[in-house]
Each structure stands twice: as structure tokens, then as C-alpha cells.
Amino acid sequence: MSTRQVSSSGARELFAGRLVPRETIADLADRTPFYIYDLATVQRCYRELTAAVPPQVRVYYAIKANPSLRLVQELTALGAGMEIASSGELAVAERLGISGDRVLFTGPAKTDDELAASVRYGLRTINVESLREAERLDAISARLGRRQPILLRINAGFEIHDADAAVQLGGGAQKFGVDEEQLDTVLPQLLRLRHLDLRGMHVFAATGVLEASLLVEYTSRVFDLVAQLERDHQRRFPVVDLGGGLGVDYRAFPGRDLDLAHYASSLRDLVTAFGFGDKEIVLELGRYLVGEAGTYVVRVLDVKHSRGTDYAIVDGGTNHFRRPVAVRQDHPVTLVLPAAEAEDRQGALRPYAVGGPLCTSIDVIARAALLPPLREGDLLAFHKAGAYGLTMSSLAFLSHAWPAEYLLESDGTTTLIREPLDPKTFLDSQYYRENSTSG
């Protein structure tokens, strides 16, 4: 017997559309809250993307989206590079034995220790965010006897105007990069730094964009900017880093996909039109590769009604799954039931606010999820939770246990890929006066 979920669109298989043996779900149901990722979906997303885009496009997995070692391992095995943003993320590359020439480092605040570690590890590029950061990196590279390849991040004078975009990262006043209008002053000074090799430009405007036409327009403007810089400074830049931006539709399951065919064919046309066939085009992608593949599962502990609102109180919330609150974007939610019970619960749907266990009113991870009448003990599945889930959350708040992470393997078996962390572990890193008394 299989396990199914009931939603406004009817019964569907659990976990990214795949059938899972009832015994497997029964085992995991006792371990809520937990995340589970569908490996087949991750592999499909990567392969479809790389098959569609021009051959000079190099895809880097932005591990900030989900740094689970197994997911990073699987994506790099497929051919992805790694985009990191901290020394902790560099440690992921070291742990997995991923060579530095497959890693790029971006981020607005890099310490000297992080820069030195990156140079020693032989990173393919470090994306510098200011002239001062470049000067610091030049001095570090000189001390280590290296010439470090870099990209310069530009805060362009244009933006992506998409209502679906999760976060704007370019245009206007930003902490990221060098303002476009400052380039005529900054570039000549940067090019004089002898221990840096400026390989190209990095321009990243927004994340979570669903309209392919907007991404195409943005790419055209980035290419135009790079071409103008090459003319003005009489220098070829062999790398153009477009950042990420390819979105996932969180409004429904399965939702509206980005038109990958249109985006990829238009990218090919732009490469030809600008004569960029000899350039490496970089895409730093996180949610697009893993977002759809993840499901966060919680158990209903209580059902209550408060002044016109039905609440489902569950055993996990923003301490594990903060994204819906942080960016005000609900995820599709479904009730998970054994197939034998599904027919009994086909009834009028009602909106539920789904609240977690934290002592704060913001711990509501769904504001109006349309669900059948809920009961204590029910399991709820939050879909498209593969990106910016566990590690983006307020994990230590109120000292609840961290959830486990599982991987649904391509053969249908389930593997534990992260142990749940006991909150008592937090105590081991603290110091206090022993033999003290409290009254």
C-alpha cells in the first residue's frame, strides 16, 4: 500500500510526485519533524538545465541554498562547481575533496583569514566586492606567493522588476559590489594590483525570477555592460558571471515552471549577437537545483479555533523552516495519509494557519493552507522546501531538537543524511560556574 496526500487538487503521491512504500513513511512518521530530498528531482533539474544552455555555460551550485554534504556531493558528481560564501562552506569542499579549481567564493564581507584560506586552496575565482577588498586580497596573495584569479562584482544601474523575485540584489543602493558609475575610477586601480588576475565581471540582480523574458533582458544588459567595459579599457574579460536568479514557483504544486527552453535559446542568441562565444558564462544556482526536491514534514499536535481562524499546531516551525516567514512566501502544504484513509478525509477544504512550537506570534509557517479537516497526529508536508530551509532557520531558539534530513535515493530507498541534533549538544559548548546554587 502506498502513502498519499490529499489536497485541493486531489490525491497525489508524496515527495515530489514519487511513490514511497508505506513502511518507509511509517518509519519516518515517528521522527517528525524532518526534511526529505528527492535525489531524482535534483538530478533531473541539473541535467535538463545543462542540456539546454550553451556549452560554455558553467553551473556552480550555490551551497548556501542547502549545504547538506550528500546533496553537494551528488551535484558535484554530475559536474557542477561550488559557489561558497564563507570559510565554513569552504570546509564543505575540503571535506568532500572537491578541488579548488571547481570553487568560486562570493560574498560582501570576507575576512583576511577567509581570503588567505581561499588562496591557499587554489580557488578558481574570488569575486571581490570593493577596491579595498581587492587591495587586501592582493597583499595576501603576494605574501603567499600566488596570483589569484578574481571577478569584480558590479552593482549595475539596472534592476529586475519581477513581483515573484524573492530578493533584489542589484540596482539602487546595495552592500554588494561596486556601483556601475564608479567603475571608471575603480577598474584602473584594480588592474594595477600585480598579484590579482582580473578574469571578468559578476553582476547579480535578483533571486527567484520566474519570467524568462526578464532574465533574458537582464542578461542582454549585463552583456552590453561587459562589452562597453572591454571597449573603454581595451581589455578582454573571458568570464561573465550572471549570478543566479532562476526561480521556483512556490504558489502551487507543481506550479508554473520557468520557461527554460525560451531562456536557454535566448541565451544562445545573445552569446552569438555579442560575439561572446569564447567566454565562460557562469550561473550560480541554488534553489533552481534543489528547491523543488525538498519536503518538510511535521506532525499536528493540536487543532484549535481562535476568533475566526482555524489553527493547526505542529511540532516544527520557524526554528526549522523559517523561509515562509522571512520572505513572506507560503509553500504548498498537503495532508499526508495512507491511501486507505484518504477517501474518508475527502471533504470540504478549509483554510488553516499552521503554527509551530515557538513562543512567538511570528511562528506561523502557513497563513491559510487549504486542507481537509485536520486531526491530532496528522502529518503535513510542506513542498518545495529543498532550498533555504534548515540552515536558514532559527535553529537554536527555544532549544528544540534540530530535524533529521533524509534522501530518497533513485532506487526508492531512503537514507539518513543528517542526524537530528539533540539540544543538549548546545550545552557542551558553554561554560558556567560549577557547584553553584540558584534560589
XYZ file of C-alpha atoms in Angstrom:
439
model
C 0.000 0.000 0.000
C 1.346 3.435 -0.874
C 1.175 6.649 1.105
C -0.692 9.533 -0.454
C -1.550 13.124 0.264
C -4.897 14.866 -0.117
C -5.033 18.425 -1.365
C -7.302 20.762 -3.303
C -6.002 19.135 -6.485
C -6.856 15.626 -5.265
C -4.742 12.695 -4.157
C -1.103 12.809 -5.232
C 1.966 10.766 -4.366
C 4.153 12.079 -1.570
C 7.618 13.549 -2.037
C 7.987 15.253 -5.403
C 5.476 13.002 -7.130
C 7.168 9.715 -6.286
C 5.516 6.652 -4.725
C 7.085 5.661 -1.419
C 6.469 2.324 0.353
C 4.042 2.702 3.242
C 6.562 1.032 5.577
C 9.117 3.736 4.817
C 6.640 6.516 5.578
C 5.567 4.780 8.779
C 9.173 4.668 9.935
C 9.763 8.339 9.149
C 6.411 9.419 10.599
C 7.716 8.615 14.069
C 10.631 11.019 13.541
C 8.909 14.309 12.790
C 9.840 16.991 12.112
C 12.183 16.056 9.256
C 13.289 17.030 5.778
C 13.447 14.623 2.867
C 15.004 15.341 -0.527
C 14.251 13.510 -3.764
C 17.568 12.759 -5.483
C 15.907 12.029 -8.831
C 14.449 15.550 -8.894
C 17.834 17.134 -8.146
C 19.440 15.121 -10.926
C 16.655 15.975 -13.365
C 16.861 19.708 -12.682
C 20.620 19.771 -13.229
C 20.579 17.622 -16.360
C 17.716 19.489 -18.004
C 19.439 22.814 -17.381
C 22.883 21.824 -18.623
C 21.431 20.109 -21.691
C 19.563 23.289 -22.641
C 22.099 26.092 -22.117
C 25.059 26.879 -24.418
C 28.157 24.705 -23.934
C 30.285 27.494 -22.447
C 27.885 27.909 -19.508
C 29.430 26.617 -16.296
C 26.970 25.853 -13.487
C 28.044 26.345 -9.874
C 25.858 25.048 -7.076
C 25.301 27.889 -4.584
C 25.553 25.766 -1.468
C 24.027 28.468 0.731
C 20.702 27.128 -0.576
C 21.330 23.752 1.052
C 24.828 22.746 2.201
C 23.909 19.147 3.041
C 27.045 17.169 2.235
C 25.206 14.498 0.305
C 23.427 16.999 -1.959
C 26.682 18.849 -2.647
C 28.346 15.521 -3.352
C 25.649 14.474 -5.812
C 25.630 17.772 -7.714
C 29.405 17.997 -7.997
C 29.444 14.385 -9.203
C 27.108 15.492 -12.001
C 29.602 18.196 -12.975
C 28.545 21.290 -11.023
C 31.095 23.545 -9.426
C 30.607 25.029 -5.952
C 29.821 28.631 -5.087
C 30.708 29.370 -1.469
C 30.300 32.392 0.790
C 32.248 31.562 3.966
C 35.124 29.560 5.394
C 32.545 27.118 6.730
C 31.359 26.483 3.187
C 34.974 26.142 2.054
C 35.234 23.375 4.647
C 32.481 21.529 2.737
C 34.710 21.462 -0.348
C 37.630 20.270 1.764
C 35.564 17.555 3.447
C 34.304 16.243 0.097
C 37.683 16.513 -1.620
C 36.467 18.982 -4.255
C 39.431 20.718 -5.864
C 39.789 24.481 -5.627
C 39.562 24.967 -9.390
C 35.885 23.967 -9.115
C 35.077 26.518 -6.393
C 34.322 30.233 -6.504
C 33.901 32.487 -3.468
C 31.440 35.366 -3.380
C 30.105 37.451 -0.506
C 30.192 41.052 0.723
C 32.347 40.573 3.849
C 35.351 38.255 3.634
C 37.882 38.192 6.461
C 41.630 38.073 5.857
C 41.665 34.524 7.201
C 38.953 33.503 4.728
C 40.787 35.141 1.839
C 44.077 33.502 2.796
C 42.461 30.075 3.126
C 40.837 30.528 -0.278
C 44.103 31.498 -1.955
C 45.897 28.546 -0.383
C 43.138 26.179 -1.537
C 43.544 27.441 -5.103
C 40.022 28.713 -5.747
C 39.066 29.200 -9.364
C 37.942 32.761 -8.670
C 37.223 35.042 -5.751
C 34.538 37.612 -6.510
C 35.737 40.881 -4.973
C 33.169 43.415 -3.814
C 35.223 46.595 -3.444
C 38.589 48.116 -4.276
C 39.629 47.823 -0.643
C 38.818 44.105 -0.575
C 40.868 43.701 -3.755
C 43.802 45.508 -2.137
C 43.625 43.232 0.900
C 43.471 40.158 -1.310
C 46.415 41.414 -3.376
C 48.549 41.769 -0.243
C 47.546 38.299 0.967
C 48.287 36.754 -2.436
C 51.687 38.461 -2.509
C 52.521 37.107 0.931
C 51.568 33.592 -0.186
C 53.437 33.865 -3.481
C 50.285 33.442 -5.590
C 48.454 35.344 -8.320
C 44.777 34.904 -7.522
C 42.122 34.971 -10.280
C 39.235 37.295 -9.414
C 35.959 38.611 -10.739
C 34.727 42.106 -9.893
C 31.163 42.284 -8.659
C 29.248 45.200 -10.129
C 26.140 46.796 -8.668
C 24.599 47.620 -12.024
C 22.420 50.624 -12.654
C 19.505 48.415 -13.706
C 17.206 46.037 -11.843
C 14.923 43.094 -12.486
C 11.331 44.162 -11.847
C 9.571 40.877 -11.095
C 6.852 40.609 -8.462
C 7.854 36.984 -7.890
C 11.528 37.733 -7.196
C 12.334 36.726 -3.633
C 15.112 39.264 -3.040
C 16.589 42.176 -5.002
C 20.392 42.052 -5.016
C 21.232 44.770 -7.516
C 20.268 48.287 -8.523
C 19.856 51.191 -6.144
C 21.981 51.419 -3.004
C 23.372 47.976 -2.127
C 26.020 46.442 0.103
C 27.017 44.251 -2.845
C 29.738 45.113 -5.333
C 30.987 48.335 -6.882
C 28.430 50.782 -8.263
C 28.493 50.851 -12.052
C 29.169 54.593 -12.122
C 32.350 54.094 -10.029
C 33.953 51.640 -12.466
C 35.930 54.208 -14.458
C 37.764 55.088 -11.245
C 37.983 51.638 -9.657
C 38.952 49.473 -12.646
C 42.288 51.158 -13.493
C 43.364 50.924 -9.844
C 42.316 47.294 -9.601
C 44.173 46.374 -12.798
C 47.399 47.677 -11.263
C 47.288 45.088 -8.464
C 50.019 42.689 -9.600
C 49.013 39.646 -7.562
C 45.449 39.565 -8.860
C 44.272 38.374 -12.264
C 41.000 40.081 -13.194
C 39.173 37.457 -15.244
C 35.811 39.126 -15.632
C 32.688 40.651 -14.145
C 29.996 39.406 -11.786
C 26.538 41.007 -11.940
C 23.667 39.565 -9.911
C 20.376 41.446 -9.717
C 17.698 39.268 -8.070
C 16.772 35.776 -6.940
C 13.673 33.716 -7.608
C 12.729 35.167 -11.009
C 10.047 33.192 -12.878
C 9.724 35.236 -16.075
C 12.278 34.008 -18.615
C 11.870 37.203 -20.647
C 13.074 39.280 -17.683
C 16.139 37.076 -17.249
C 16.874 37.426 -20.964
C 16.554 41.223 -20.804
C 18.810 41.303 -17.744
C 21.412 39.091 -19.449
C 21.397 41.332 -22.513
C 22.085 44.373 -20.356
C 24.889 42.582 -18.492
C 26.497 41.563 -21.784
C 26.170 45.135 -23.045
C 27.838 46.443 -19.880
C 30.739 43.996 -20.206
C 31.189 44.801 -23.895
C 31.289 48.523 -23.087
C 33.900 47.960 -20.353
C 36.017 45.970 -22.792
C 35.885 48.824 -25.306
C 36.576 51.506 -22.727
C 39.527 49.710 -21.113
C 40.893 47.927 -24.191
C 40.846 44.598 -22.428
C 39.031 41.293 -22.924
C 37.324 39.725 -19.927
C 36.981 35.958 -20.511
C 34.386 35.329 -17.769
C 30.891 36.756 -17.264
C 29.195 35.673 -14.035
C 25.431 36.195 -14.254
C 24.817 35.098 -10.664
C 21.623 33.122 -10.301
C 18.041 34.294 -10.429
C 16.269 31.273 -11.934
C 13.179 30.849 -9.793
C 10.849 28.226 -8.370
C 7.093 28.824 -8.171
C 6.107 28.458 -4.509
C 2.453 29.315 -5.046
C 1.258 25.873 -6.095
C 2.232 22.252 -6.510
C 3.576 21.554 -9.093
C 3.250 25.233 -10.061
C 4.400 27.251 -13.061
C 7.874 26.363 -14.263
C 10.367 28.863 -15.604
C 10.365 28.585 -19.414
C 13.817 27.002 -19.601
C 13.666 26.433 -23.355
C 12.999 30.133 -24.016
C 15.693 31.236 -21.569
C 18.312 28.844 -22.965
C 17.634 29.586 -26.635
C 17.680 33.328 -25.964
C 20.957 32.966 -24.073
C 22.448 31.222 -27.109
C 21.235 34.066 -29.333
C 22.772 36.677 -27.033
C 26.117 34.868 -26.913
C 26.171 34.926 -30.713
C 24.979 38.530 -31.029
C 27.634 39.873 -28.649
C 30.423 37.672 -30.007
C 30.842 36.044 -26.597
C 31.316 32.518 -27.904
C 34.819 32.364 -26.403
C 33.706 33.466 -22.936
C 32.858 31.327 -19.932
C 29.343 32.176 -18.750
C 28.820 31.415 -15.060
C 25.490 30.605 -13.416
C 25.394 30.355 -9.601
C 22.247 28.377 -8.875
C 20.813 27.149 -5.595
C 17.027 26.974 -5.327
C 16.640 26.106 -9.019
C 18.625 22.894 -8.500
C 17.319 21.732 -5.108
C 14.249 23.775 -4.159
C 11.644 21.567 -5.780
C 13.238 18.380 -4.419
C 12.687 19.052 -0.712
C 9.758 18.338 1.600
C 9.473 19.366 5.251
C 7.183 17.072 7.267
C 5.572 17.949 10.606
C 3.008 16.354 12.913
C -0.198 18.032 14.115
C -0.188 18.230 17.923
C -3.378 20.231 18.360
C -6.232 21.727 16.348
C -7.957 24.829 17.671
C -10.191 27.691 16.616
C -9.454 31.298 17.563
C -11.752 34.185 16.645
C -12.490 33.123 13.110
C -9.237 31.289 12.365
C -8.583 27.546 12.412
C -5.122 26.683 13.711
C -3.089 23.518 13.308
C -0.356 23.474 15.955
C 2.574 21.370 14.749
C 5.880 20.100 16.136
C 8.130 22.176 13.870
C 8.073 25.794 12.793
C 10.365 28.691 12.023
C 13.070 27.069 14.125
C 13.425 24.564 11.248
C 11.592 26.200 8.357
C 11.928 29.975 8.577
C 11.714 30.832 4.901
C 7.911 31.324 4.638
C 8.080 33.979 7.357
C 11.406 35.543 6.348
C 10.338 36.296 2.775
C 6.529 36.231 3.302
C 6.056 33.453 0.777
C 3.917 30.438 1.661
C 4.781 26.975 0.375
C 2.273 24.406 -0.902
C 1.040 22.275 2.028
C -0.680 18.905 1.853
C -2.116 16.397 4.301
C -0.275 13.058 4.184
C -2.459 9.991 4.623
C -2.277 6.260 3.941
C -4.288 5.524 0.801
C -6.881 3.538 2.780
C -7.732 6.628 4.835
C -7.672 9.188 2.042
C -11.240 8.577 0.907
C -12.580 9.133 4.427
C -10.995 12.585 4.556
C -12.268 13.897 1.224
C -14.335 16.765 2.485
C -14.776 20.476 2.288
C -11.413 22.189 2.416
C -10.862 24.923 4.938
C -8.022 27.416 5.458
C -5.675 26.609 8.332
C -2.989 28.744 9.897
C -0.169 26.321 10.683
C 1.685 27.358 13.823
C 4.897 25.927 15.191
C 6.064 25.306 18.775
C 7.867 28.600 19.400
C 6.690 31.193 21.917
C 6.330 33.950 19.338
C 3.394 35.003 17.202
C 5.535 35.065 14.057
C 5.965 31.277 14.220
C 3.230 30.618 11.652
C 4.631 28.758 8.643
C 1.407 28.775 6.611
C -1.165 31.523 6.859
C -4.141 29.972 5.047
C -3.345 26.460 3.853
C -6.408 24.862 2.245
C -6.688 21.415 3.830
C -9.314 18.813 4.747
C -10.454 18.798 8.387
C -7.340 18.037 10.417
C -6.905 15.767 13.425
C -4.293 15.357 16.097
C -1.491 13.149 14.789
C -1.904 14.101 11.119
C 1.216 14.675 9.048
C 1.581 17.828 6.967
C 4.059 18.086 4.104
C 5.485 21.457 3.058
C 6.646 21.130 -0.529
C 9.432 22.844 -2.461
C 11.388 23.094 0.779
C 14.752 21.968 -0.563
C 16.356 25.426 -0.587
C 16.828 27.897 2.266
C 15.236 25.561 4.758
C 17.106 24.038 7.680
C 20.244 26.192 7.701
C 18.358 29.454 7.129
C 16.278 28.910 10.254
C 16.372 29.957 13.915
C 17.682 26.554 14.943
C 18.760 27.360 18.495
C 15.717 29.413 19.515
C 13.922 27.728 22.439
C 16.383 24.802 22.268
C 14.225 22.393 20.317
C 15.970 19.493 18.611
C 17.136 20.006 15.051
C 15.303 17.895 12.466
C 16.846 14.969 10.660
C 17.425 15.044 6.915
C 16.766 12.091 4.622
C 17.445 11.403 0.969
C 15.038 9.482 -1.217
C 17.507 7.590 -3.403
C 16.950 7.000 -7.104
C 16.075 3.361 -6.359
C 13.312 4.369 -3.921
C 15.204 3.588 -0.709
C 15.608 6.204 1.999
C 18.949 7.226 3.518
C 19.562 9.298 6.652
C 21.944 12.084 5.597
C 21.914 14.263 8.736
C 21.285 13.120 12.276
C 18.774 15.116 14.344
C 20.755 17.253 16.769
C 19.893 16.977 20.457
C 19.590 20.437 22.080
C 21.770 19.194 24.927
C 24.637 19.457 22.439
C 24.348 23.241 22.718
C 25.207 22.994 26.396
C 28.538 21.305 25.710
C 29.982 24.459 24.136
C 29.060 26.695 27.098
C 30.846 27.424 30.365
C 29.368 28.126 33.778
C 30.282 28.123 37.463
C 30.029 24.601 38.791
C 28.532 23.755 42.184
C 26.547 26.972 42.106
C 23.064 27.152 43.544
C 20.053 29.051 42.397
C 17.156 30.052 44.507
